[in-house]
Coordinates of N, CA and C in Angstrom, one line a residue:
Chain A
D745 N 25.2 -168.8 66.3 CA 26.5 -169.4 66.2 C 26.4 -170.7 67.1
Q746 N 26.4 -171.8 66.5 CA 26.2 -173.1 67.2 C 27.6 -173.5 67.7
Q747 N 27.8 -173.4 69.0 CA 29.1 -173.7 69.6 C 29.3 -175.2 69.8
V748 N 28.1 -176.0 69.9 CA 28.2 -177.4 70.0 C 27.4 -178.0 68.9
K749 N 28.0 -178.8 68.1 CA 27.4 -179.3 66.9 C 27.3 -180.8 66.8
Q750 N 26.1 -181.3 66.5 CA 25.9 -182.7 66.3 C 25.4 -182.8 64.8
N751 N 26.3 -183.2 63.9 CA 26.0 -183.0 62.5 C 25.2 -184.1 61.9
S752 N 25.0 -185.2 62.7 CA 24.2 -186.3 62.2 C 22.8 -186.3 62.9
P753 N 21.8 -185.9 62.3 CA 20.5 -185.9 62.9 C 20.0 -187.2 63.3
S754 N 20.4 -188.3 62.6 CA 19.9 -189.6 62.9 C 20.9 -190.7 62.6
L755 N 20.8 -191.8 63.2 CA 21.7 -192.9 63.1 C 20.9 -194.2 63.3
S756 N 21.1 -195.2 62.4 CA 20.4 -196.5 62.6 C 21.5 -197.6 62.7
V757 N 21.4 -198.4 63.8 CA 22.4 -199.4 64.0 C 21.7 -200.7 64.4
Q758 N 22.3 -201.8 64.0 CA 21.7 -203.1 64.3 C 22.0 -203.5 65.8
E759 N 21.1 -204.2 66.4 CA 21.3 -204.7 67.7 C 22.6 -205.5 67.8
G760 N 23.3 -205.2 68.9 CA 24.6 -206.0 69.1 C 25.8 -205.3 68.5
R761 N 25.6 -204.4 67.5 CA 26.7 -203.7 66.9 C 27.1 -202.4 67.7
I762 N 28.1 -201.7 67.3 CA 28.5 -200.5 68.0 C 27.8 -199.3 67.4
S763 N 27.4 -198.4 68.3 CA 26.8 -197.1 67.9 C 27.9 -196.1 68.2
I764 N 28.1 -195.2 67.3 CA 29.1 -194.1 67.5 C 28.4 -192.8 67.2
L765 N 28.2 -192.0 68.2 CA 27.6 -190.7 68.1 C 28.7 -189.6 68.2
N766 N 28.7 -188.6 67.3 CA 29.7 -187.6 67.3 C 29.3 -186.2 67.7
C767 N 30.2 -185.4 68.2 CA 29.9 -184.1 68.6 C 31.1 -183.2 68.4
D768 N 31.0 -182.1 67.9 CA 32.1 -181.1 67.7 C 31.8 -179.8 68.4
Y769 N 32.8 -179.2 68.9 CA 32.6 -177.9 69.6 C 33.6 -176.9 69.1
T770 N 33.2 -175.6 69.2 CA 34.1 -174.6 68.7 C 34.7 -173.7 69.8
N771 N 34.1 -173.7 71.0 CA 34.6 -172.8 72.1 C 35.7 -173.5 72.9
S772 N 36.9 -173.0 72.8 CA 38.1 -173.6 73.4 C 38.0 -173.4 74.9
M773 N 37.1 -172.7 75.5 CA 36.9 -172.5 76.9 C 36.1 -173.7 77.5
F774 N 35.5 -174.5 76.7 CA 34.7 -175.6 77.2 C 35.7 -176.7 77.8
D775 N 35.5 -177.1 79.0 CA 36.4 -178.1 79.6 C 35.7 -179.3 80.3
Y776 N 34.3 -179.3 80.1 CA 33.6 -180.4 80.7 C 32.4 -180.7 79.8
F777 N 32.3 -182.0 79.5 CA 31.4 -182.4 78.4 C 30.5 -183.6 78.9
L778 N 29.2 -183.5 78.5 CA 28.3 -184.5 79.0 C 27.5 -185.0 77.8
W779 N 27.0 -186.2 78.0 CA 26.0 -186.8 77.1 C 24.7 -187.1 77.9
Y780 N 23.6 -186.7 77.3 CA 22.3 -186.9 77.8 C 21.5 -187.7 76.8
K781 N 20.6 -188.5 77.4 CA 19.7 -189.4 76.6 C 18.3 -188.9 76.8
K782 N 17.5 -188.9 75.7 CA 16.1 -188.4 75.9 C 15.1 -189.3 75.2
Y783 N 14.2 -189.9 75.9 CA 13.1 -190.6 75.3 C 11.9 -189.6 75.1
P784 N 11.0 -190.0 74.1 CA 9.9 -189.1 73.8 C 9.1 -188.9 75.1
A785 N 8.6 -187.6 75.2 CA 7.7 -187.2 76.3 C 8.4 -187.3 77.7
E786 N 9.7 -187.4 77.7 CA 10.4 -187.4 79.0 C 11.5 -186.3 78.9
G787 N 12.0 -186.0 80.1 CA 13.2 -185.0 80.2 C 14.5 -185.8 79.9
P788 N 15.5 -185.0 79.5 CA 16.8 -185.6 79.3 C 17.3 -186.2 80.5
T789 N 18.0 -187.3 80.4 CA 18.7 -188.0 81.6 C 20.2 -188.1 81.3
F790 N 20.9 -187.8 82.4 CA 22.4 -187.8 82.3 C 22.9 -189.2 82.0
L791 N 23.8 -189.3 81.1 CA 24.4 -190.6 80.7 C 25.8 -190.8 81.1
I792 N 26.7 -189.9 80.7 CA 28.1 -190.0 81.0 C 28.8 -188.7 80.7
S793 N 29.9 -188.4 81.4 CA 30.6 -187.1 81.2 C 32.1 -187.3 81.2
I794 N 32.8 -186.3 80.7 CA 34.2 -186.3 80.7 C 34.8 -184.9 80.9
S795 N 35.9 -184.8 81.6 CA 36.5 -183.5 81.7 C 37.7 -183.4 80.8
S796 N 38.2 -182.2 80.5 CA 39.2 -182.0 79.5 C 40.6 -182.6 80.0
I797 N 40.7 -183.0 81.2 CA 41.9 -183.5 81.7 C 42.0 -185.0 81.4
K798 N 41.0 -185.6 80.8 CA 40.9 -187.0 80.4 C 40.7 -187.1 78.9
D799 N 41.0 -188.2 78.3 CA 40.6 -188.4 76.9 C 39.6 -189.6 76.7
K800 N 39.3 -190.2 77.8 CA 38.4 -191.4 77.7 C 37.7 -191.6 79.1
N801 N 36.4 -191.9 79.1 CA 35.7 -192.2 80.3 C 34.7 -193.3 79.9
E802 N 34.7 -194.4 80.8 CA 33.9 -195.6 80.4 C 33.0 -195.9 81.6
D803 N 31.8 -196.3 81.2 CA 30.8 -196.6 82.2 C 29.9 -197.7 81.6
G804 N 30.3 -199.0 81.9 CA 29.5 -200.1 81.3 C 29.6 -200.2 79.8
R805 N 28.5 -200.1 79.1 CA 28.5 -200.2 77.7 C 28.8 -198.9 77.0
F806 N 28.9 -197.8 77.8 CA 29.1 -196.5 77.3 C 30.5 -196.0 77.5
T807 N 31.1 -195.4 76.4 CA 32.4 -194.8 76.5 C 32.4 -193.5 75.8
V808 N 32.9 -192.5 76.4 CA 33.1 -191.2 75.8 C 34.6 -190.9 75.5
F809 N 34.9 -190.5 74.3 CA 36.2 -190.2 73.9 C 36.3 -188.7 73.6
L810 N 37.4 -188.0 74.1 CA 37.6 -186.6 73.9 C 38.9 -186.4 73.1
N811 N 38.8 -185.7 72.0 CA 40.0 -185.2 71.3 C 40.0 -183.7 71.3
K812 N 40.8 -183.2 72.3 CA 40.8 -181.7 72.5 C 41.4 -181.0 71.3
S813 N 42.4 -181.5 70.7 CA 43.1 -180.8 69.6 C 42.1 -180.7 68.4
A814 N 41.2 -181.7 68.2 CA 40.2 -181.6 67.1 C 38.9 -181.0 67.6
K815 N 38.8 -180.7 68.9 CA 37.5 -180.2 69.5 C 36.4 -181.2 69.1
H816 N 36.6 -182.4 69.4 CA 35.7 -183.5 69.0 C 35.5 -184.5 70.1
L817 N 34.3 -184.9 70.4 CA 34.0 -186.0 71.3 C 33.0 -187.0 70.6
S818 N 33.1 -188.2 71.1 CA 32.2 -189.2 70.6 C 31.8 -190.1 71.7
L819 N 30.6 -190.6 71.5 CA 30.0 -191.6 72.5 C 29.9 -192.9 71.8
H820 N 30.4 -194.0 72.4 CA 30.4 -195.3 71.8 C 29.5 -196.1 72.7
I821 N 28.6 -196.9 72.1 CA 27.7 -197.8 72.8 C 27.9 -199.2 72.3
V822 N 28.4 -200.0 73.2 CA 28.7 -201.4 72.7 C 28.3 -202.4 73.8
P823 N 27.5 -203.4 73.5 CA 26.8 -203.6 72.3 C 25.5 -202.7 72.3
S824 N 25.0 -202.3 71.2 CA 23.8 -201.5 71.1 C 22.6 -202.4 71.4
Q825 N 21.6 -201.9 72.1 CA 20.4 -202.6 72.5 C 19.2 -201.8 72.0
P826 N 18.0 -202.5 71.8 CA 16.8 -201.7 71.3 C 16.4 -200.6 72.3
G827 N 16.6 -200.8 73.6 CA 16.3 -199.8 74.6 C 17.2 -198.6 74.5
D828 N 18.3 -198.6 73.7 CA 19.1 -197.5 73.5 C 18.5 -196.5 72.5
S829 N 17.5 -196.9 71.8 CA 16.8 -196.0 70.9 C 16.3 -194.8 71.6
A830 N 16.8 -193.6 71.2 CA 16.5 -192.4 71.9 C 17.2 -191.3 71.1
V831 N 17.0 -190.0 71.6 CA 17.7 -188.9 71.1 C 18.9 -188.6 72.1
Y832 N 20.1 -188.5 71.6 CA 21.2 -188.2 72.4 C 21.7 -186.8 72.2
F833 N 21.9 -186.1 73.3 CA 22.4 -184.7 73.2 C 23.8 -184.7 73.8
C834 N 24.6 -184.0 73.2 CA 25.9 -183.6 73.7 C 25.8 -182.2 74.3
A835 N 26.5 -182.0 75.4 CA 26.5 -180.7 76.1 C 27.9 -180.4 76.6
A836 N 28.1 -179.1 76.8 CA 29.5 -178.6 77.2 C 29.3 -177.5 78.1
S837 N 30.3 -177.4 79.0 CA 30.4 -176.2 79.9 C 31.8 -175.8 80.0
G838 N 32.0 -174.5 80.4 CA 33.4 -174.0 80.6 C 33.6 -173.2 81.8
T839 N 34.8 -173.1 82.2 CA 35.2 -172.3 83.4 C 34.6 -170.9 83.3
G840 N 34.1 -170.4 84.4 CA 33.5 -169.1 84.4 C 32.1 -168.9 83.8
T841 N 31.5 -170.0 83.4 CA 30.2 -170.0 82.9 C 29.2 -170.6 83.9
A842 N 29.5 -170.5 85.1 CA 28.7 -171.2 86.2 C 28.5 -172.6 85.8
S843 N 27.3 -173.1 85.9 CA 27.0 -174.4 85.6 C 26.3 -174.5 84.2
K844 N 26.3 -173.4 83.5 CA 25.5 -173.4 82.3 C 26.0 -174.4 81.3
L845 N 25.1 -175.1 80.7 CA 25.4 -176.1 79.6 C 25.0 -175.5 78.3
T846 N 25.8 -175.8 77.3 CA 25.5 -175.5 75.9 C 25.2 -176.8 75.2
F847 N 24.0 -177.0 74.6 CA 23.6 -178.3 74.1 C 23.8 -178.3 72.6
G848 N 24.1 -179.5 72.0 CA 24.0 -179.7 70.6 C 22.5 -180.0 70.2
T849 N 22.3 -180.2 68.9 CA 20.9 -180.3 68.4 C 20.4 -181.7 68.6
G850 N 21.2 -182.7 68.9 CA 20.8 -184.0 69.2 C 20.9 -184.9 68.0
T851 N 21.1 -186.2 68.3 CA 21.1 -187.3 67.2 C 20.2 -188.4 67.7
R852 N 19.3 -188.7 66.8 CA 18.3 -189.7 67.0 C 18.9 -191.1 66.7
L853 N 19.0 -191.9 67.7 CA 19.6 -193.3 67.5 C 18.4 -194.3 67.4
Q854 N 18.4 -195.1 66.4 CA 17.5 -196.2 66.3 C 18.3 -197.5 66.2
V855 N 18.0 -198.4 67.2 CA 18.7 -199.7 67.2 C 17.6 -200.7 66.7
T856 N 18.0 -201.3 65.6 CA 17.0 -202.3 65.0 C 17.4 -203.7 65.3
L857 N 16.4 -204.5 65.3 CA 16.5 -206.0 65.6 C 17.2 -206.7 64.5
Chain B
N559 N 11.7 -190.4 96.1 CA 12.4 -189.2 95.7 C 12.0 -188.8 94.3
A560 N 11.3 -187.7 94.2 CA 10.7 -187.3 92.9 C 11.7 -186.6 92.0
G561 N 12.8 -186.0 92.5 CA 13.7 -185.3 91.6 C 13.2 -183.9 91.3
V562 N 13.0 -183.7 90.0 CA 12.5 -182.4 89.5 C 11.1 -182.5 89.0
T563 N 10.2 -181.8 89.5 CA 8.8 -181.9 89.2 C 8.3 -180.6 88.5
Q564 N 7.7 -180.8 87.3 CA 7.2 -179.6 86.6 C 5.6 -179.7 86.4
T565 N 5.0 -178.6 86.6 CA 3.6 -178.5 86.4 C 3.2 -177.2 85.6
P566 N 2.3 -177.3 84.7 CA 1.5 -178.4 84.2 C 2.3 -179.2 83.2
K567 N 1.8 -180.4 82.8 CA 2.5 -181.2 81.8 C 2.1 -180.6 80.4
F568 N 0.9 -180.2 80.2 CA 0.4 -179.6 78.9 C -0.3 -178.3 79.2
Q569 N -0.3 -177.4 78.2 CA -1.0 -176.2 78.3 C -1.2 -175.6 76.9
V570 N -2.5 -175.1 76.7 CA -2.8 -174.4 75.5 C -3.2 -173.0 75.9
L571 N -2.6 -172.0 75.3 CA -2.9 -170.6 75.5 C -3.3 -169.9 74.3
K572 N -4.0 -168.8 74.4 CA -4.3 -167.9 73.3 C -3.2 -166.8 73.4
T573 N -2.9 -166.3 72.2 CA -2.0 -165.2 72.1 C -2.4 -164.1 73.1
G574 N -1.4 -163.6 73.9 CA -1.7 -162.5 74.8 C -2.0 -163.0 76.2
Q575 N -2.3 -164.2 76.4 CA -2.6 -164.7 77.7 C -1.3 -164.9 78.5
S576 N -1.4 -164.9 79.8 CA -0.2 -165.1 80.6 C -0.4 -166.5 81.4
M577 N 0.8 -167.0 81.8 CA 0.8 -168.2 82.6 C 2.1 -168.4 83.3
T578 N 2.1 -169.2 84.3 CA 3.4 -169.5 85.0 C 3.6 -171.0 85.0
L579 N 4.8 -171.4 84.6 CA 5.2 -172.8 84.7 C 5.9 -172.9 86.0
Q580 N 5.6 -174.0 86.7 CA 6.1 -174.3 88.0 C 7.2 -175.4 88.0
C581 N 8.2 -175.2 88.8 CA 9.2 -176.3 88.9 C 9.7 -176.4 90.4
A582 N 9.8 -177.6 90.8 CA 10.3 -177.8 92.2 C 11.2 -179.0 92.2
Q583 N 12.3 -178.9 93.0 CA 13.2 -180.0 93.1 C 13.4 -180.4 94.6
D584 N 13.6 -181.7 94.8 CA 13.7 -182.1 96.2 C 15.1 -182.7 96.5
M585 N 16.1 -182.3 95.7 CA 17.5 -182.8 95.8 C 18.4 -181.9 96.6
N586 N 17.8 -180.8 97.1 CA 18.6 -179.8 97.9 C 19.7 -179.1 97.0
H587 N 19.3 -179.0 95.7 CA 20.3 -178.4 94.8 C 20.3 -176.9 94.9
N588 N 21.4 -176.3 94.7 CA 21.5 -174.8 94.7 C 21.1 -174.1 93.4
S589 N 21.4 -174.7 92.3 CA 21.2 -174.1 91.0 C 20.0 -174.7 90.2
M590 N 19.3 -173.8 89.6 CA 18.1 -174.3 88.8 C 18.1 -173.5 87.5
Y591 N 17.4 -174.1 86.5 CA 17.5 -173.7 85.1 C 16.2 -173.9 84.4
W592 N 15.9 -173.0 83.4 CA 14.8 -173.2 82.5 C 15.3 -173.2 81.1
Y593 N 14.9 -174.3 80.3 CA 15.3 -174.4 78.9 C 14.0 -174.5 78.1
R594 N 14.2 -174.3 76.8 CA 13.1 -174.6 75.9 C 13.7 -175.5 74.8
Q595 N 12.9 -176.4 74.3 CA 13.4 -177.3 73.2 C 12.5 -177.1 72.0
D596 N 13.1 -176.8 70.9 CA 12.4 -176.6 69.6 C 13.0 -177.6 68.6
P597 N 12.2 -178.1 67.6 CA 12.7 -179.0 66.6 C 14.0 -178.5 66.0
G598 N 15.0 -179.3 65.9 CA 16.3 -178.9 65.3 C 17.1 -177.9 66.0
M599 N 16.7 -177.5 67.2 CA 17.4 -176.5 67.9 C 18.1 -176.9 69.2
G600 N 17.9 -178.2 69.6 CA 18.5 -178.6 70.9 C 17.8 -177.9 72.0
L601 N 18.4 -177.9 73.1 CA 17.9 -177.2 74.3 C 18.6 -175.8 74.5
R602 N 17.8 -174.8 74.6 CA 18.4 -173.5 74.8 C 18.0 -172.9 76.1
L603 N 19.0 -172.3 76.8 CA 18.8 -171.8 78.2 C 18.0 -170.5 78.1
I604 N 16.9 -170.4 78.9 CA 16.1 -169.2 79.0 C 16.6 -168.3 80.1
Y605 N 16.6 -168.9 81.3 CA 17.1 -168.2 82.6 C 17.6 -169.3 83.5
Y606 N 18.5 -168.8 84.4 CA 19.0 -169.7 85.4 C 19.1 -169.0 86.7
S607 N 19.2 -169.8 87.8 CA 19.4 -169.3 89.1 C 20.6 -170.0 89.7
A608 N 21.7 -169.4 89.9 CA 22.9 -170.1 90.4 C 22.7 -170.4 91.9
S609 N 21.9 -169.6 92.6 CA 21.7 -169.9 94.0 C 20.4 -169.2 94.4
E610 N 19.8 -169.5 95.5 CA 18.6 -168.9 96.0 C 18.8 -167.4 96.1
G611 N 17.9 -166.6 95.5 CA 18.0 -165.2 95.6 C 18.7 -164.5 94.4
T612 N 19.2 -165.4 93.5 CA 19.8 -164.8 92.3 C 19.2 -165.4 91.0
T613 N 19.1 -164.6 90.0 CA 18.6 -165.1 88.7 C 19.4 -164.4 87.6
D614 N 19.6 -165.0 86.5 CA 20.4 -164.4 85.4 C 19.8 -164.9 84.0
K615 N 20.0 -164.1 83.0 CA 19.5 -164.4 81.7 C 20.3 -165.5 81.0
G616 N 19.7 -166.3 80.3 CA 20.4 -167.3 79.4 C 20.5 -166.8 78.0
E617 N 20.4 -167.7 77.1 CA 20.5 -167.4 75.7 C 19.3 -166.8 75.1
V618 N 18.1 -167.2 75.5 CA 16.8 -166.7 74.9 C 15.8 -166.2 76.0
P619 N 16.1 -165.1 76.7 CA 15.3 -164.7 77.8 C 14.1 -163.8 77.4
N620 N 14.1 -163.3 76.2 CA 13.0 -162.3 75.8 C 11.6 -162.9 75.9
G621 N 10.7 -162.2 76.5 CA 9.3 -162.7 76.7 C 9.1 -163.5 77.9
Y622 N 10.1 -163.7 78.7 CA 10.0 -164.5 79.9 C 10.5 -163.8 81.2
N623 N 9.9 -164.2 82.3 CA 10.4 -163.7 83.6 C 10.5 -164.9 84.5
V624 N 11.4 -164.9 85.5 CA 11.5 -166.0 86.4 C 11.5 -165.5 87.9
S625 N 11.2 -166.4 88.8 CA 11.2 -166.2 90.2 C 11.8 -167.4 90.9
R626 N 12.9 -167.1 91.7 CA 13.4 -168.2 92.5 C 12.7 -168.0 93.9
L627 N 11.6 -168.7 94.1 CA 10.8 -168.5 95.2 C 11.5 -168.9 96.5
N628 N 12.2 -170.0 96.5 CA 13.0 -170.5 97.6 C 14.0 -171.5 97.0
K629 N 14.7 -172.2 97.8 CA 15.7 -173.1 97.3 C 15.1 -174.2 96.4
R630 N 13.9 -174.6 96.7 CA 13.2 -175.7 96.0 C 12.6 -175.3 94.7
E631 N 12.1 -174.1 94.6 CA 11.2 -173.7 93.6 C 11.7 -172.6 92.6
F632 N 11.5 -172.8 91.3 CA 11.9 -171.8 90.3 C 10.8 -171.8 89.3
S633 N 10.1 -170.7 89.2 CA 9.0 -170.6 88.2 C 9.4 -169.7 87.0
L634 N 8.7 -170.0 85.9 CA 8.9 -169.3 84.6 C 7.6 -168.7 84.2
R635 N 7.6 -167.4 84.0 CA 6.3 -166.7 83.7 C 6.4 -166.1 82.2
L636 N 5.3 -166.4 81.5 CA 5.0 -165.7 80.2 C 4.0 -164.7 80.4
E637 N 4.3 -163.4 80.3 CA 3.4 -162.3 80.6 C 2.4 -162.2 79.5
S638 N 2.8 -162.3 78.3 CA 1.9 -162.1 77.1 C 2.3 -163.1 76.1
A639 N 1.7 -164.3 76.1 CA 2.2 -165.4 75.3 C 2.1 -165.1 73.8
A640 N 3.1 -165.5 73.0 CA 3.1 -165.4 71.6 C 3.3 -166.7 70.9
P641 N 2.8 -166.9 69.7 CA 2.9 -168.2 69.0 C 4.4 -168.7 69.0
S642 N 5.4 -167.8 68.9 CA 6.8 -168.2 68.9 C 7.2 -168.8 70.2
Q643 N 6.4 -168.8 71.2 CA 6.7 -169.4 72.5 C 6.2 -170.8 72.6
T644 N 5.5 -171.3 71.5 CA 5.1 -172.7 71.5 C 6.4 -173.5 71.5
S645 N 6.5 -174.4 72.5 CA 7.7 -175.2 72.7 C 7.5 -176.2 73.8
V646 N 8.5 -177.0 74.0 CA 8.6 -177.8 75.2 C 9.5 -177.2 76.2
Y647 N 9.1 -177.0 77.4 CA 9.9 -176.3 78.4 C 10.4 -177.3 79.4
F648 N 11.7 -177.3 79.7 CA 12.3 -178.1 80.7 C 12.9 -177.3 81.8
C649 N 12.7 -177.8 83.0 CA 13.4 -177.2 84.2 C 14.4 -178.2 84.6
A650 N 15.5 -177.7 85.1 CA 16.6 -178.6 85.6 C 17.2 -178.0 86.8
S651 N 17.9 -178.9 87.6 CA 18.6 -178.4 88.8 C 20.0 -179.1 88.8
S652 N 20.9 -178.4 89.5 CA 22.2 -179.0 89.8 C 22.7 -178.6 91.1
E653 N 23.7 -179.4 91.6 CA 24.1 -179.3 93.0 C 24.7 -177.9 93.3
A654 N 25.6 -177.4 92.5 CA 26.3 -176.2 92.9 C 27.0 -175.6 91.6
L655 N 27.5 -174.4 91.8 CA 28.3 -173.8 90.8 C 29.6 -174.6 90.7
R656 N 30.0 -174.7 89.5 CA 31.3 -175.4 89.3 C 32.4 -174.4 89.6
T657 N 33.5 -174.9 90.0 CA 34.6 -174.1 90.5 C 35.7 -173.8 89.4
G658 N 35.7 -174.6 88.4 CA 36.7 -174.5 87.3 C 37.9 -175.3 87.6
L659 N 38.7 -175.5 86.5 CA 39.8 -176.5 86.6 C 40.9 -176.0 87.6
A660 N 41.1 -174.7 87.7 CA 42.2 -174.1 88.5 C 42.0 -174.5 89.9
G661 N 40.7 -174.4 90.4 CA 40.5 -174.7 91.8 C 40.0 -176.1 92.0
G662 N 40.0 -176.9 91.0 CA 39.4 -178.3 91.1 C 37.9 -178.1 90.8
W663 N 37.4 -178.8 89.9 CA 36.0 -178.5 89.6 C 35.1 -179.7 90.0
T664 N 33.8 -179.3 90.2 CA 32.9 -180.3 90.6 C 32.2 -180.9 89.4
K665 N 31.9 -182.1 89.5 CA 31.1 -182.8 88.4 C 29.7 -182.4 88.6
N666 N 29.3 -181.3 87.8 CA 28.1 -180.6 88.1 C 27.1 -181.0 87.0
I667 N 26.3 -182.1 87.3 CA 25.4 -182.6 86.4 C 24.0 -182.0 86.6
Q668 N 23.3 -181.7 85.6 CA 22.0 -181.1 85.7 C 21.0 -182.3 85.5
Y669 N 19.9 -182.2 86.4 CA 18.9 -183.2 86.4 C 17.6 -182.5 85.9
F670 N 16.9 -183.1 85.0 CA 15.8 -182.5 84.3 C 14.4 -183.0 84.8
G671 N 13.4 -182.2 84.7 CA 12.0 -182.6 84.8 C 11.5 -183.2 83.5
A672 N 10.3 -183.6 83.5 CA 9.7 -184.3 82.4 C 9.2 -183.3 81.3
G673 N 9.1 -182.0 81.6 CA 8.8 -181.1 80.6 C 7.3 -180.6 80.6
T674 N 7.1 -179.4 80.1 CA 5.8 -178.8 79.9 C 5.6 -178.5 78.4
R675 N 4.6 -179.1 77.8 CA 4.3 -178.9 76.4 C 3.3 -177.7 76.3
L676 N 3.8 -176.6 75.7 CA 3.0 -175.4 75.6 C 2.7 -175.1 74.2
S677 N 1.4 -174.9 73.9 CA 1.0 -174.4 72.6 C 0.4 -173.0 72.7
V678 N 0.8 -172.1 71.9 CA 0.2 -170.8 71.9 C -0.5 -170.5 70.6
L679 N -1.8 -170.4 70.6 CA -2.6 -170.3 69.4 C -2.8 -168.8 68.9

């Protein structure tokens, strides 16, 4: 039972345009969400997070939006750059689950010139 | 500041062999984790250690054992490797247990090592 779902395995965007990566979750106990970025042969690196008490969090070119009623979050990258080409994982944690994260299956973003 | 260091980076085993994956962090984090990543499966938690002296099973613990040697080190052992354990293994650490919304929660980010690529033939 996949509690965190990233339904798009891949996404291709032109340099300078907006990249939108989506994530859905089913567990209503999740209240903290994170995005990680992963390059080949490297470990995931933290990108941005949001708690359920907010609906938006922004950090430079990266913005995460949370829609609790729809159990949906999205990561917006504006403008997209070739160095953003990587696999992006959505992750979630909930109260009472210690620090355990549940990850989605990832979306591979390719930013083309 | 090295962060989270995993050794070895690559390993090939024969079915039935045993090995230990090592992980060390220098961020003075309390919690440490072991994940495996398989194609199309994302990262799945094998075991975690909320604090020194404690370990708990994650989503896919079968065939693995762990040891939290001290605050810095958390090892993963495969006693009798099987081809189904061919995967990329990641170790991670985080500062502390989160407290939850009721008590105010900590932004508990996990930091990952570079991974160990294991093939079991």
